Amino acid sequence: MSLSIDLSDDLSNGNLKVLDDLTSSVKQIQDDVLKEILTLNADIEYLHRFLHGSSDKDLFTTNVPVVTYEDLKPYIDRLANGEPSDILSALPICGFFLSSGTSGAKQQMLPQNDKYLENMRFVYDLRSLIISKHFEGVEQGKGMLFLFTRQDSTTSSSCLPATTVTTSFFKSKYFRDRPSYWYNSYTSPDEVIWCPDNKQSLYCHFLCGLVQRDDVVRLGAIFASVMIRAITFLETFWKELCSNIRSGQLSEWITDLSCRASVSIILGGPNPELADFIEHKCSQKSWEGILRQLWPNAKFIEGVFTGQIAQYIPTLDFYSNKLPLVTTSYGSSETFFGTSLNPLSKPQDVAYTFIPNIAYFEFSPVDKDNNNELVQLADVKLGYYYSPVVTTYSGLYRYKVDDILEVTGFHNNAPQFKFAQRKNVVLSIQTEATTEVNLLKAVTNAKLVLESSDFMLLDFTSYAEISSAPGHYVLYWELKTKNNGTSKLDDKVLVECCYVVEESLNAFYRKERTKDGSFGDQKKKKKHGSIGALEIRVVQNGTFDELMDFFVSRGGSITQYKTPVCIKSIEALAVLKHILLTAGRRR
Ligand code: AMP
């Protein structure tokens, strides 16, 4: 089977034959992919050290080491300094992808070439085919999707562009020349996506989406967290949007010329009836279900809802009155991995089927009983946990990605993986190691307490405060009332939340915190441990928007933005300075 696959036949007759072919011959396709990558790159400097010009799979398996970003950084730096691509890749490196770098680690620069974008287009094609099969009539409507790009920067010596995957894709021919059966049907013209000023872009996305509200069959963003940001933006700007719709005139501050020109055409003339309608909906006291009210024909919200993004689901359910959440794909700046074949799965059940012609995938077992030998895609076992190790067409060879995945099933021979967690430990003060998953679970438990008192947790992050002894965990929370009202949060509720978070953290935390790990017993409680009482600081509304702006200004992109579960830099911490309320348990 050819590794470059043309999906147009399948797409035009609504078939899923390609998917069947791909998922039935996983081992063969993976062997072919590896052969192709090794043959192409046999003579590049990096691989030559290990393979001496050979493209033999066994030699690759025994000689090529598993590496991390730090191992490859000297090579990547040389590329950025203007040395030729063939240090790492026979296919020309045409730039770098900046990974979101918000998970505590420094932003990383990964070499890129057209093969990545070609793969991304392939996954989008496949996805649109799968979604149309599950939602009748979806191709006839339009999508209001919050997609953004950022201004490219270039590396100083090589003059190669350094940008995010999504920016690179949305500006590439793979997106621009998309076929009509695909996402031709956005409410926003491409100029809105390409506008480098994200505020203007978001405003225009809404304007176009509101004017064409009856045509909108799907809402979404790449990561669902962006939907929440968009809704809070709408809360601030709906009056101005209505005034533009009423007069047929776009606000003066939309200064990006191509954005202005294309959106003005969509805005058309004055439309006071529509303005009245939106004004009526948006001035209701509660915004529960507002998305369904403004876009009554929307059948679902699409995006990523797994991993740390799952925390936004209750808030989205509130604003959308539980529109179905359709999970899209799993990918990173290193490579695309796979897509969900069942768009109707609940986010907690979503599994990603890896697409075997995209890259060569191996897996490093996470379970302790396993030895450290890598397992091939076709050989992973049901119920086991692994981290992916990827060999790509863009200069990564046995590169370990810091995610943990669980094998939960197979589609034909292709394994399906549930996203379990990012591997990093986010908080640690003593010997305890609190992972992203520990923290997310603990906050989810505390959210139940919060919600019983009419408040929603809009977003959160954390910080290990060690400037005073004993060090302690601090959670920064941005809250919102469910009825847009002025309900006051009772301190006792916050203290109860602190209690629930601490009770939900793992045994190591509880042990360090109280010496014997018990909070319940009053007498034992007096035995303070080496970690101080967890503190929740409620921040002013808009703070997490500012935090996003901060990371975006440092080279991130809104489209790929994920609020960091933990803050590691003092500069980012400074953004969280407007604290309205603080609470902690007595120690
Ligand atoms: P970036 O390279 O900045 O785009 O970040 C990629 C990371 O985002 C991945 O390694 C995952 O940790 C996370 N991610 C991407 N897609 C998903 C998904 N579908 N579910 C959960 N996490 C995801």
XYZ file of C-alpha atoms and ligand atoms in Angstrom:
610
model
C 0.000 0.000 0.000
C 1.328 3.425 -0.892
C 2.257 5.550 2.098
C 0.839 8.702 0.579
C -2.862 8.121 0.459
C -5.423 9.925 -1.593
C -8.688 10.099 0.273
C -10.693 11.882 -2.384
C -12.586 8.762 -3.569
C -13.573 7.831 -0.050
C -14.552 11.373 0.712
C -16.701 11.784 -2.353
C -18.611 8.529 -1.823
C -18.691 8.656 1.986
C -16.659 5.468 2.281
C -14.273 4.530 5.042
C -12.292 2.023 2.984
C -8.996 3.814 3.502
C -9.458 3.604 7.218
C -10.085 -0.110 6.974
C -6.969 -0.598 4.871
C -4.844 1.462 7.233
C -6.026 -0.218 10.379
C -5.884 -3.754 8.971
C -2.220 -3.774 7.954
C -0.609 -1.885 10.805
C 2.557 -3.945 11.025
C 3.266 -3.857 7.298
C 2.611 -0.118 7.022
C 4.777 0.623 10.040
C 7.644 -1.447 8.592
C 7.275 0.402 5.299
C 7.279 3.770 7.060
C 10.435 2.944 8.981
C 12.130 1.622 5.846
C 11.242 4.800 3.983
C 12.493 7.077 6.773
C 15.747 5.146 7.203
C 16.442 4.889 3.477
C 15.810 8.595 2.999
C 17.970 9.552 5.953
C 20.683 6.887 5.910
C 23.401 9.439 5.259
C 22.422 12.262 7.542
C 24.910 13.134 10.262
C 22.794 12.091 13.238
C 21.824 8.617 12.009
C 25.166 7.911 10.412
C 26.718 7.795 13.873
C 24.537 4.805 14.740
C 23.744 3.082 11.450
C 26.748 3.851 9.240
C 24.591 4.308 6.176
C 22.408 1.227 6.719
C 18.611 1.289 6.725
C 18.269 -2.048 8.470
C 15.455 -2.248 11.018
C 17.326 -4.567 13.411
C 20.325 -2.264 13.457
C 18.003 0.678 14.085
C 16.446 -1.168 17.019
C 19.744 -2.078 18.623
C 21.827 1.018 17.859
C 19.642 4.120 17.819
C 19.089 5.444 21.355
C 15.821 6.707 22.770
C 16.242 10.472 23.220
C 14.597 13.499 24.760
C 14.544 17.120 23.665
C 17.690 17.880 25.647
C 19.626 15.199 23.736
C 18.616 16.660 20.377
C 18.947 20.297 21.356
C 22.571 20.697 20.202
C 21.537 19.531 16.710
C 18.449 21.736 16.678
C 20.543 24.719 17.791
C 22.932 24.088 14.924
C 20.026 24.068 12.461
C 18.738 27.292 13.975
C 22.213 28.745 13.551
C 22.061 28.164 9.829
C 23.721 24.779 9.326
C 22.176 22.630 6.556
C 19.170 20.362 7.180
C 21.071 17.133 6.658
C 22.413 17.200 10.175
C 19.024 15.755 11.077
C 16.898 15.306 7.992
C 17.267 14.511 4.301
C 13.973 16.269 3.534
C 14.707 19.976 3.852
C 13.833 21.475 7.233
C 11.760 24.515 6.407
C 11.283 25.878 9.906
C 10.594 25.048 13.520
C 7.456 24.311 15.469
C 7.265 25.950 18.851
C 5.603 23.609 21.287
C 3.235 25.316 23.706
C 5.810 25.161 26.493
C 3.261 25.983 29.124
C 3.598 22.809 31.143
C 6.493 24.147 33.115
C 9.125 23.156 30.625
C 10.780 25.789 28.468
C 9.329 26.253 25.053
C 10.806 23.748 22.631
C 11.685 24.184 18.964
C 11.088 21.140 16.812
C 12.300 20.847 13.225
C 9.513 20.770 10.664
C 8.966 20.102 7.009
C 6.011 19.700 4.689
C 5.523 16.062 5.600
C 4.081 17.104 8.973
C 1.558 19.425 7.314
C 0.688 16.763 4.759
C -0.016 14.346 7.618
C -2.099 16.937 9.424
C -4.175 17.495 6.315
C -4.639 13.746 6.002
C -5.902 13.497 9.582
C -8.283 16.430 9.037
C -9.602 14.787 5.866
C -10.118 11.525 7.671
C -11.800 13.236 10.582
C -14.231 15.150 8.427
C -15.177 11.864 6.767
C -15.772 10.206 10.140
C -17.772 13.126 11.528
C -20.008 13.394 8.452
C -20.799 9.697 8.818
C -22.062 10.252 12.362
C -23.868 13.582 12.029
C -26.247 13.818 9.154
C -26.280 17.051 7.205
C -23.188 18.456 8.849
C -21.554 19.221 5.477
C -24.494 21.412 4.533
C -23.991 23.779 7.443
C -21.121 25.884 8.690
C -18.755 25.681 11.602
C -18.009 28.545 13.952
C -14.520 27.537 14.978
C -12.196 29.680 17.020
C -9.007 29.260 15.032
C -6.088 31.648 15.252
C -2.612 32.201 13.933
C 0.262 34.216 15.300
C 2.914 36.371 13.712
C 5.856 34.235 12.560
C 9.234 34.860 14.064
C 12.460 33.662 12.513
C 15.560 32.197 14.064
C 18.268 34.836 13.914
C 20.976 33.036 11.944
C 19.148 30.564 9.743
C 16.227 32.912 8.963
C 13.965 29.853 9.179
C 10.463 30.580 10.484
C 9.689 29.494 14.023
C 5.988 29.242 14.690
C 3.336 26.980 16.113
C 2.021 23.906 14.307
C -1.432 25.362 13.943
C -0.205 28.706 12.593
C 1.979 26.930 10.101
C -0.892 24.686 9.024
C -3.536 27.393 8.712
C -1.190 29.482 6.568
C -0.055 26.572 4.410
C -1.366 25.384 1.066
C -2.694 22.272 2.840
C -5.276 24.421 4.584
C -5.717 27.140 1.962
C -6.400 24.665 -0.845
C -8.699 22.464 1.169
C -11.351 20.762 -0.914
C -14.950 21.912 -0.743
C -16.147 18.784 1.071
C -13.845 19.649 3.929
C -13.846 22.623 6.310
C -14.748 24.945 3.496
C -17.693 25.805 5.536
C -16.469 28.066 8.324
C -18.512 31.090 9.216
C -15.299 33.149 9.286
C -13.307 33.912 6.167
C -9.665 32.781 6.243
C -8.560 36.405 6.689
C -10.000 36.280 10.218
C -7.916 33.217 11.048
C -4.820 34.832 9.551
C -5.218 38.141 11.409
C -2.160 38.363 13.679
C -4.070 40.324 16.336
C -5.988 37.623 18.203
C -8.419 40.072 19.811
C -9.542 41.396 16.448
C -9.684 37.849 15.205
C -11.884 36.636 18.072
C -14.230 39.605 17.725
C -14.624 38.908 14.016
C -15.149 35.171 14.589
C -18.128 36.102 16.763
C -19.475 38.706 14.392
C -19.414 36.294 11.452
C -20.828 33.490 13.609
C -23.686 35.624 14.904
C -24.647 37.017 11.518
C -24.810 33.481 10.104
C -26.230 31.928 13.266
C -28.875 29.843 11.509
C -26.257 28.144 9.330
C -24.032 27.119 12.217
C -24.110 23.340 12.724
C -20.951 23.001 14.809
C -18.968 25.065 17.266
C -15.440 24.450 18.409
C -11.775 25.121 18.815
C -8.676 22.944 18.734
C -8.575 22.753 22.548
C -11.870 23.174 24.391
C -10.306 25.627 26.838
C -10.356 28.245 24.064
C -14.156 27.961 23.973
C -14.303 29.106 27.595
C -12.053 32.084 26.832
C -14.298 32.903 23.891
C -17.444 32.859 26.030
C -15.955 35.258 28.585
C -14.938 37.490 25.677
C -18.533 37.438 24.432
C -19.706 38.530 27.879
C -17.571 41.648 27.516
C -18.255 42.382 23.861
C -21.831 41.339 23.079
C -23.184 44.889 23.314
C -20.612 46.160 20.857
C -21.223 43.188 18.548
C -24.953 43.955 18.610
C -24.294 47.580 17.833
C -22.191 46.563 14.797
C -24.960 44.229 13.609
C -27.599 46.909 14.173
C -25.724 49.517 12.137
C -24.021 47.200 9.644
C -20.750 48.951 10.511
C -17.700 47.232 11.882
C -16.030 48.804 14.958
C -13.165 51.173 14.165
C -10.660 49.183 16.195
C -10.814 46.309 13.683
C -7.889 47.757 11.778
C -6.484 44.694 10.060
C -7.344 45.597 6.482
C -8.022 42.183 4.988
C -9.930 41.099 8.052
C -12.010 44.271 7.903
C -12.756 43.952 4.211
C -13.811 40.300 4.356
C -15.881 40.633 7.532
C -17.672 43.766 6.264
C -18.967 41.745 3.320
C -20.367 39.079 5.656
C -21.842 41.698 7.970
C -23.831 43.080 5.018
C -26.210 45.911 5.848
C -27.916 46.927 9.107
C -29.851 44.124 10.801
C -31.729 45.551 13.802
C -33.945 42.456 14.249
C -30.941 40.217 14.724
C -29.308 42.765 17.038
C -32.496 42.881 19.155
C -32.629 39.125 19.327
C -29.010 38.742 20.457
C -29.371 41.594 22.931
C -32.409 39.906 24.405
C -30.603 36.581 24.807
C -27.387 38.052 26.190
C -29.081 40.295 28.737
C -30.652 37.313 30.529
C -29.482 36.947 34.072
C -28.175 33.453 33.565
C -26.150 32.371 30.572
C -26.986 28.738 31.100
C -27.435 27.214 27.634
C -26.521 30.461 25.856
C -24.653 28.621 23.087
C -27.728 26.636 22.092
C -29.864 29.761 22.206
C -27.581 31.780 19.968
C -26.779 28.888 17.631
C -29.929 26.762 17.689
C -28.848 24.432 14.867
C -25.491 23.520 16.389
C -25.307 19.746 16.673
C -22.073 19.511 18.674
C -18.954 21.191 19.980
C -15.723 19.846 18.546
C -12.237 19.965 19.995
C -9.962 18.177 22.410
C -11.643 17.410 25.751
C -9.248 14.820 27.109
C -6.316 15.112 29.514
C -6.109 18.386 31.391
C -8.778 19.878 29.108
C -11.392 17.637 30.768
C -11.627 20.152 33.612
C -13.506 22.572 31.333
C -16.286 20.132 30.486
C -18.704 21.106 33.326
C -18.422 24.789 32.394
C -18.989 24.024 28.720
C -21.952 21.823 29.617
C -23.390 24.749 31.533
C -23.062 27.239 28.680
C -24.187 24.775 26.011
C -26.846 22.840 27.900
C -24.853 19.719 27.248
C -24.358 19.854 23.507
C -22.501 16.658 22.529
C -18.738 17.054 22.747
C -17.013 15.594 19.728
C -13.379 14.781 20.318
C -11.089 15.318 17.383
C -7.462 14.224 17.358
C -4.375 13.658 19.393
C -1.230 15.337 18.161
C 1.751 17.339 19.276
C 4.445 19.505 17.775
C 6.528 16.366 17.295
C 3.977 14.473 15.211
C 0.330 13.724 14.752
C -0.673 10.453 16.399
C -4.259 9.624 15.739
C -7.886 10.452 15.812
C -11.062 9.342 17.524
C -13.082 7.021 15.302
C -16.202 7.348 17.370
C -17.227 10.989 17.599
C -20.137 10.032 19.835
C -17.913 8.698 22.645
C -18.163 10.582 25.904
C -14.910 12.486 26.560
C -13.985 10.103 29.392
C -14.262 7.114 27.024
C -12.455 8.635 24.063
C -9.679 6.511 22.567
C -7.395 7.621 19.771
C -6.629 5.218 16.968
C -3.060 5.732 15.842
C -2.726 6.200 12.103
C 0.148 3.955 11.023
C 1.294 5.799 7.900
C 2.065 9.060 9.739
C 5.276 8.145 11.553
C 6.988 5.125 13.053
C 5.572 4.575 16.524
C 7.193 2.618 19.324
C 6.150 2.518 22.948
C 8.010 2.620 26.197
C 6.130 0.610 28.849
C 5.205 2.534 31.967
C 4.223 -0.363 34.207
C 6.897 -1.405 36.635
C 6.671 -5.136 35.790
C 7.702 -4.462 32.242
C 11.266 -4.232 31.151
C 12.307 -1.135 29.316
C 12.355 -2.615 25.859
C 10.345 -0.680 23.349
C 7.223 -2.257 21.895
C 6.067 -1.702 18.310
C 2.651 -0.236 17.511
C 1.284 -3.596 16.375
C 2.443 -5.306 19.578
C 1.087 -3.126 22.393
C -1.128 -4.963 24.873
C -4.627 -4.198 26.040
C -4.746 -2.544 29.458
C -1.061 -1.560 29.458
C 0.284 1.945 29.808
C 2.949 3.357 27.498
C 4.729 6.547 26.461
C 5.049 7.030 22.714
C 8.496 7.090 21.120
C 8.406 8.545 17.627
C 10.531 8.399 14.508
C 9.352 10.975 11.998
C 10.019 12.319 8.523
C 11.155 15.606 10.085
C 14.309 14.638 11.933
C 13.182 12.902 15.127
C 14.506 9.392 15.706
C 13.225 7.445 18.711
C 12.155 10.631 20.413
C 10.223 10.096 23.632
C 7.040 12.104 24.133
C 6.108 12.855 27.741
C 2.552 11.550 27.600
C 1.168 8.384 29.138
C -1.426 6.424 27.184
C -3.482 3.356 28.007
C -4.381 0.768 25.387
C -8.150 0.385 25.595
C -9.043 -1.458 22.411
C -8.319 -2.115 18.766
C -9.897 -1.059 15.495
C -9.017 -3.962 13.201
C -5.324 -4.336 14.088
C -4.775 -0.725 15.067
C -4.487 -0.093 18.783
C -6.616 2.580 20.392
C -5.197 4.644 23.205
C -6.848 6.596 25.942
C -4.901 9.695 26.944
C -3.994 9.056 30.598
C -1.803 12.004 31.530
C 1.278 14.048 30.828
C 4.164 12.476 32.571
C 5.442 15.430 34.473
C 5.282 15.882 38.185
C 3.742 19.297 38.631
C 4.148 19.980 42.314
C 6.654 18.767 44.826
C 7.840 20.322 48.068
C 9.326 17.413 49.977
C 9.525 13.813 48.823
C 5.949 13.783 47.540
C 5.352 13.982 43.804
C 1.981 15.334 42.789
C 1.245 14.680 39.152
C -1.073 16.569 36.873
C -3.604 13.779 37.218
C -3.462 13.807 41.052
C -4.074 17.524 41.069
C -6.831 17.483 38.446
C -8.674 14.748 40.354
C -8.377 16.636 43.629
C -9.664 19.863 42.077
C -12.504 17.996 40.397
C -13.595 16.714 43.819
C -13.456 20.209 45.290
C -15.494 21.559 42.381
C -18.472 19.566 43.640
C -18.391 21.571 46.874
C -18.072 24.811 44.950
C -20.904 24.075 42.568
C -23.319 23.354 45.375
C -22.922 27.028 46.270
C -23.742 28.490 42.835
C -20.136 29.059 41.735
C -18.228 27.565 38.814
C -14.493 27.158 38.563
C -13.587 28.871 35.304
C -9.909 28.004 35.362
C -7.132 27.187 37.778
C -3.426 26.795 38.161
C -1.084 25.998 41.018
C 2.243 26.977 42.507
C 4.621 25.398 44.994
C 5.190 28.241 47.483
C 8.529 27.612 49.144
C 9.591 31.136 49.982
C 8.398 30.632 53.549
C 8.688 27.525 55.690
C 7.047 25.103 55.620
C 6.422 25.246 51.885
C 2.861 24.708 50.751
C 0.700 24.307 47.663
C -1.186 27.331 46.397
C -4.125 26.993 44.009
C -5.182 30.039 42.016
C -8.866 29.899 41.106
C -10.955 32.096 38.858
C -14.610 31.719 39.738
C -17.879 32.737 38.221
C -21.416 32.708 39.515
C -23.890 30.655 37.554
C -26.442 33.440 37.360
C -24.125 36.343 36.519
C -25.183 37.666 39.875
C -23.383 39.091 42.825
C -23.546 36.049 45.111
C -20.812 36.210 47.678
C -18.634 33.216 48.248
C -18.685 31.995 51.803
C -15.186 31.582 53.261
C -16.317 28.318 54.768
C -16.937 26.891 51.293
C -13.393 27.728 50.240
C -11.956 26.204 53.378
C -14.010 23.083 52.682
C -12.565 23.054 49.148
C -9.025 23.190 50.595
C -9.934 20.260 52.788
C -11.303 18.213 49.911
C -8.260 18.923 47.721
C -5.852 17.856 50.442
C -7.864 14.737 51.246
C -7.829 13.820 47.559
C -4.083 14.175 47.047
C -1.971 11.043 47.218
C -0.705 9.285 50.331
C 2.795 10.754 50.008
C 1.403 14.268 50.147
C -0.783 13.482 53.119
C 2.121 11.828 54.901
C 4.386 14.841 54.466
C 1.587 17.155 55.391
C 0.644 15.542 58.684
C 3.485 13.143 59.368
C 1.060 10.231 59.747
C -1.124 10.990 56.742
C -4.294 11.570 58.725
C -6.315 14.767 58.651
C -9.423 13.384 60.256
C -8.353 12.868 63.822
C -8.151 16.106 65.801
C -5.315 14.911 68.024
C -3.234 13.624 65.165
C -3.920 16.814 63.235
C -1.687 18.702 65.631
C 1.331 16.785 64.431
C 2.281 19.161 61.639
C 4.249 17.739 58.784
C 6.855 19.232 56.536
C 4.320 20.710 54.125
C 2.121 23.614 55.180
C -1.633 23.943 54.672
C -2.790 24.182 51.094
C -4.101 27.601 50.208
C -6.675 28.667 47.617
C -6.377 32.192 46.235
C -9.375 33.440 44.287
C -8.273 35.849 41.591
C -10.081 38.658 39.852
C -12.112 37.820 36.735
C -10.055 38.125 33.575
C -6.845 36.990 35.287
C -6.614 33.755 33.319
C -7.128 35.688 30.072
C -4.142 37.774 31.103
C -2.178 34.621 31.850
C -2.937 33.337 28.356
C -1.890 36.693 26.861
C 1.333 36.423 28.825
C 2.172 32.981 27.381
C 1.047 33.962 23.897
C 3.299 37.039 24.042
C 6.170 34.677 24.767
C 5.717 32.723 21.559
C 2.709 30.520 22.354
C -0.459 30.442 20.331
C -4.053 30.788 21.439
C -5.039 27.821 19.320
C -2.679 25.425 21.077
C -2.870 27.112 24.480
C -3.489 24.983 27.535
C -3.501 26.731 30.890
C -0.440 25.421 32.736
C -1.514 23.172 35.587
C 1.415 24.572 37.529
C 3.264 27.866 37.298
C 7.023 27.649 37.395
C 8.137 31.158 36.438
C 8.082 34.250 38.615
C 7.002 36.397 35.643
C 3.929 34.234 35.058
C 3.170 34.254 38.769
C 3.176 38.041 38.722
C 0.165 37.940 36.377
C -1.851 36.308 39.170
C -1.429 39.230 41.540
C -5.041 40.434 41.842
C -6.287 38.245 44.640
C -9.834 38.736 45.898
C -9.976 36.112 48.560
C -7.680 33.616 50.129
C -8.419 30.587 52.251
C -6.630 27.658 53.796
C -7.303 25.105 56.500
C -5.992 25.821 59.899
C -2.932 23.652 60.316
P 2.005 21.044 21.743
O 3.197 20.352 21.166
O 2.355 22.327 22.390
O 0.900 21.169 20.744
O 1.442 20.124 22.911
C 1.217 18.767 22.662
C 0.698 18.128 23.926
O -0.665 18.503 24.133
C 0.659 16.612 23.836
O 1.916 16.017 24.081
C -0.359 16.301 24.911
O 0.207 16.347 26.202
C -1.359 17.442 24.755
N -2.441 16.973 23.852
C -2.518 17.067 22.518
N -3.622 16.476 22.047
C -4.263 15.968 23.118
C -5.449 15.218 23.311
N -6.233 14.893 22.281
N -5.794 14.884 24.572
C -5.026 15.227 25.622
N -3.897 15.930 25.516
C -3.501 16.291 24.285
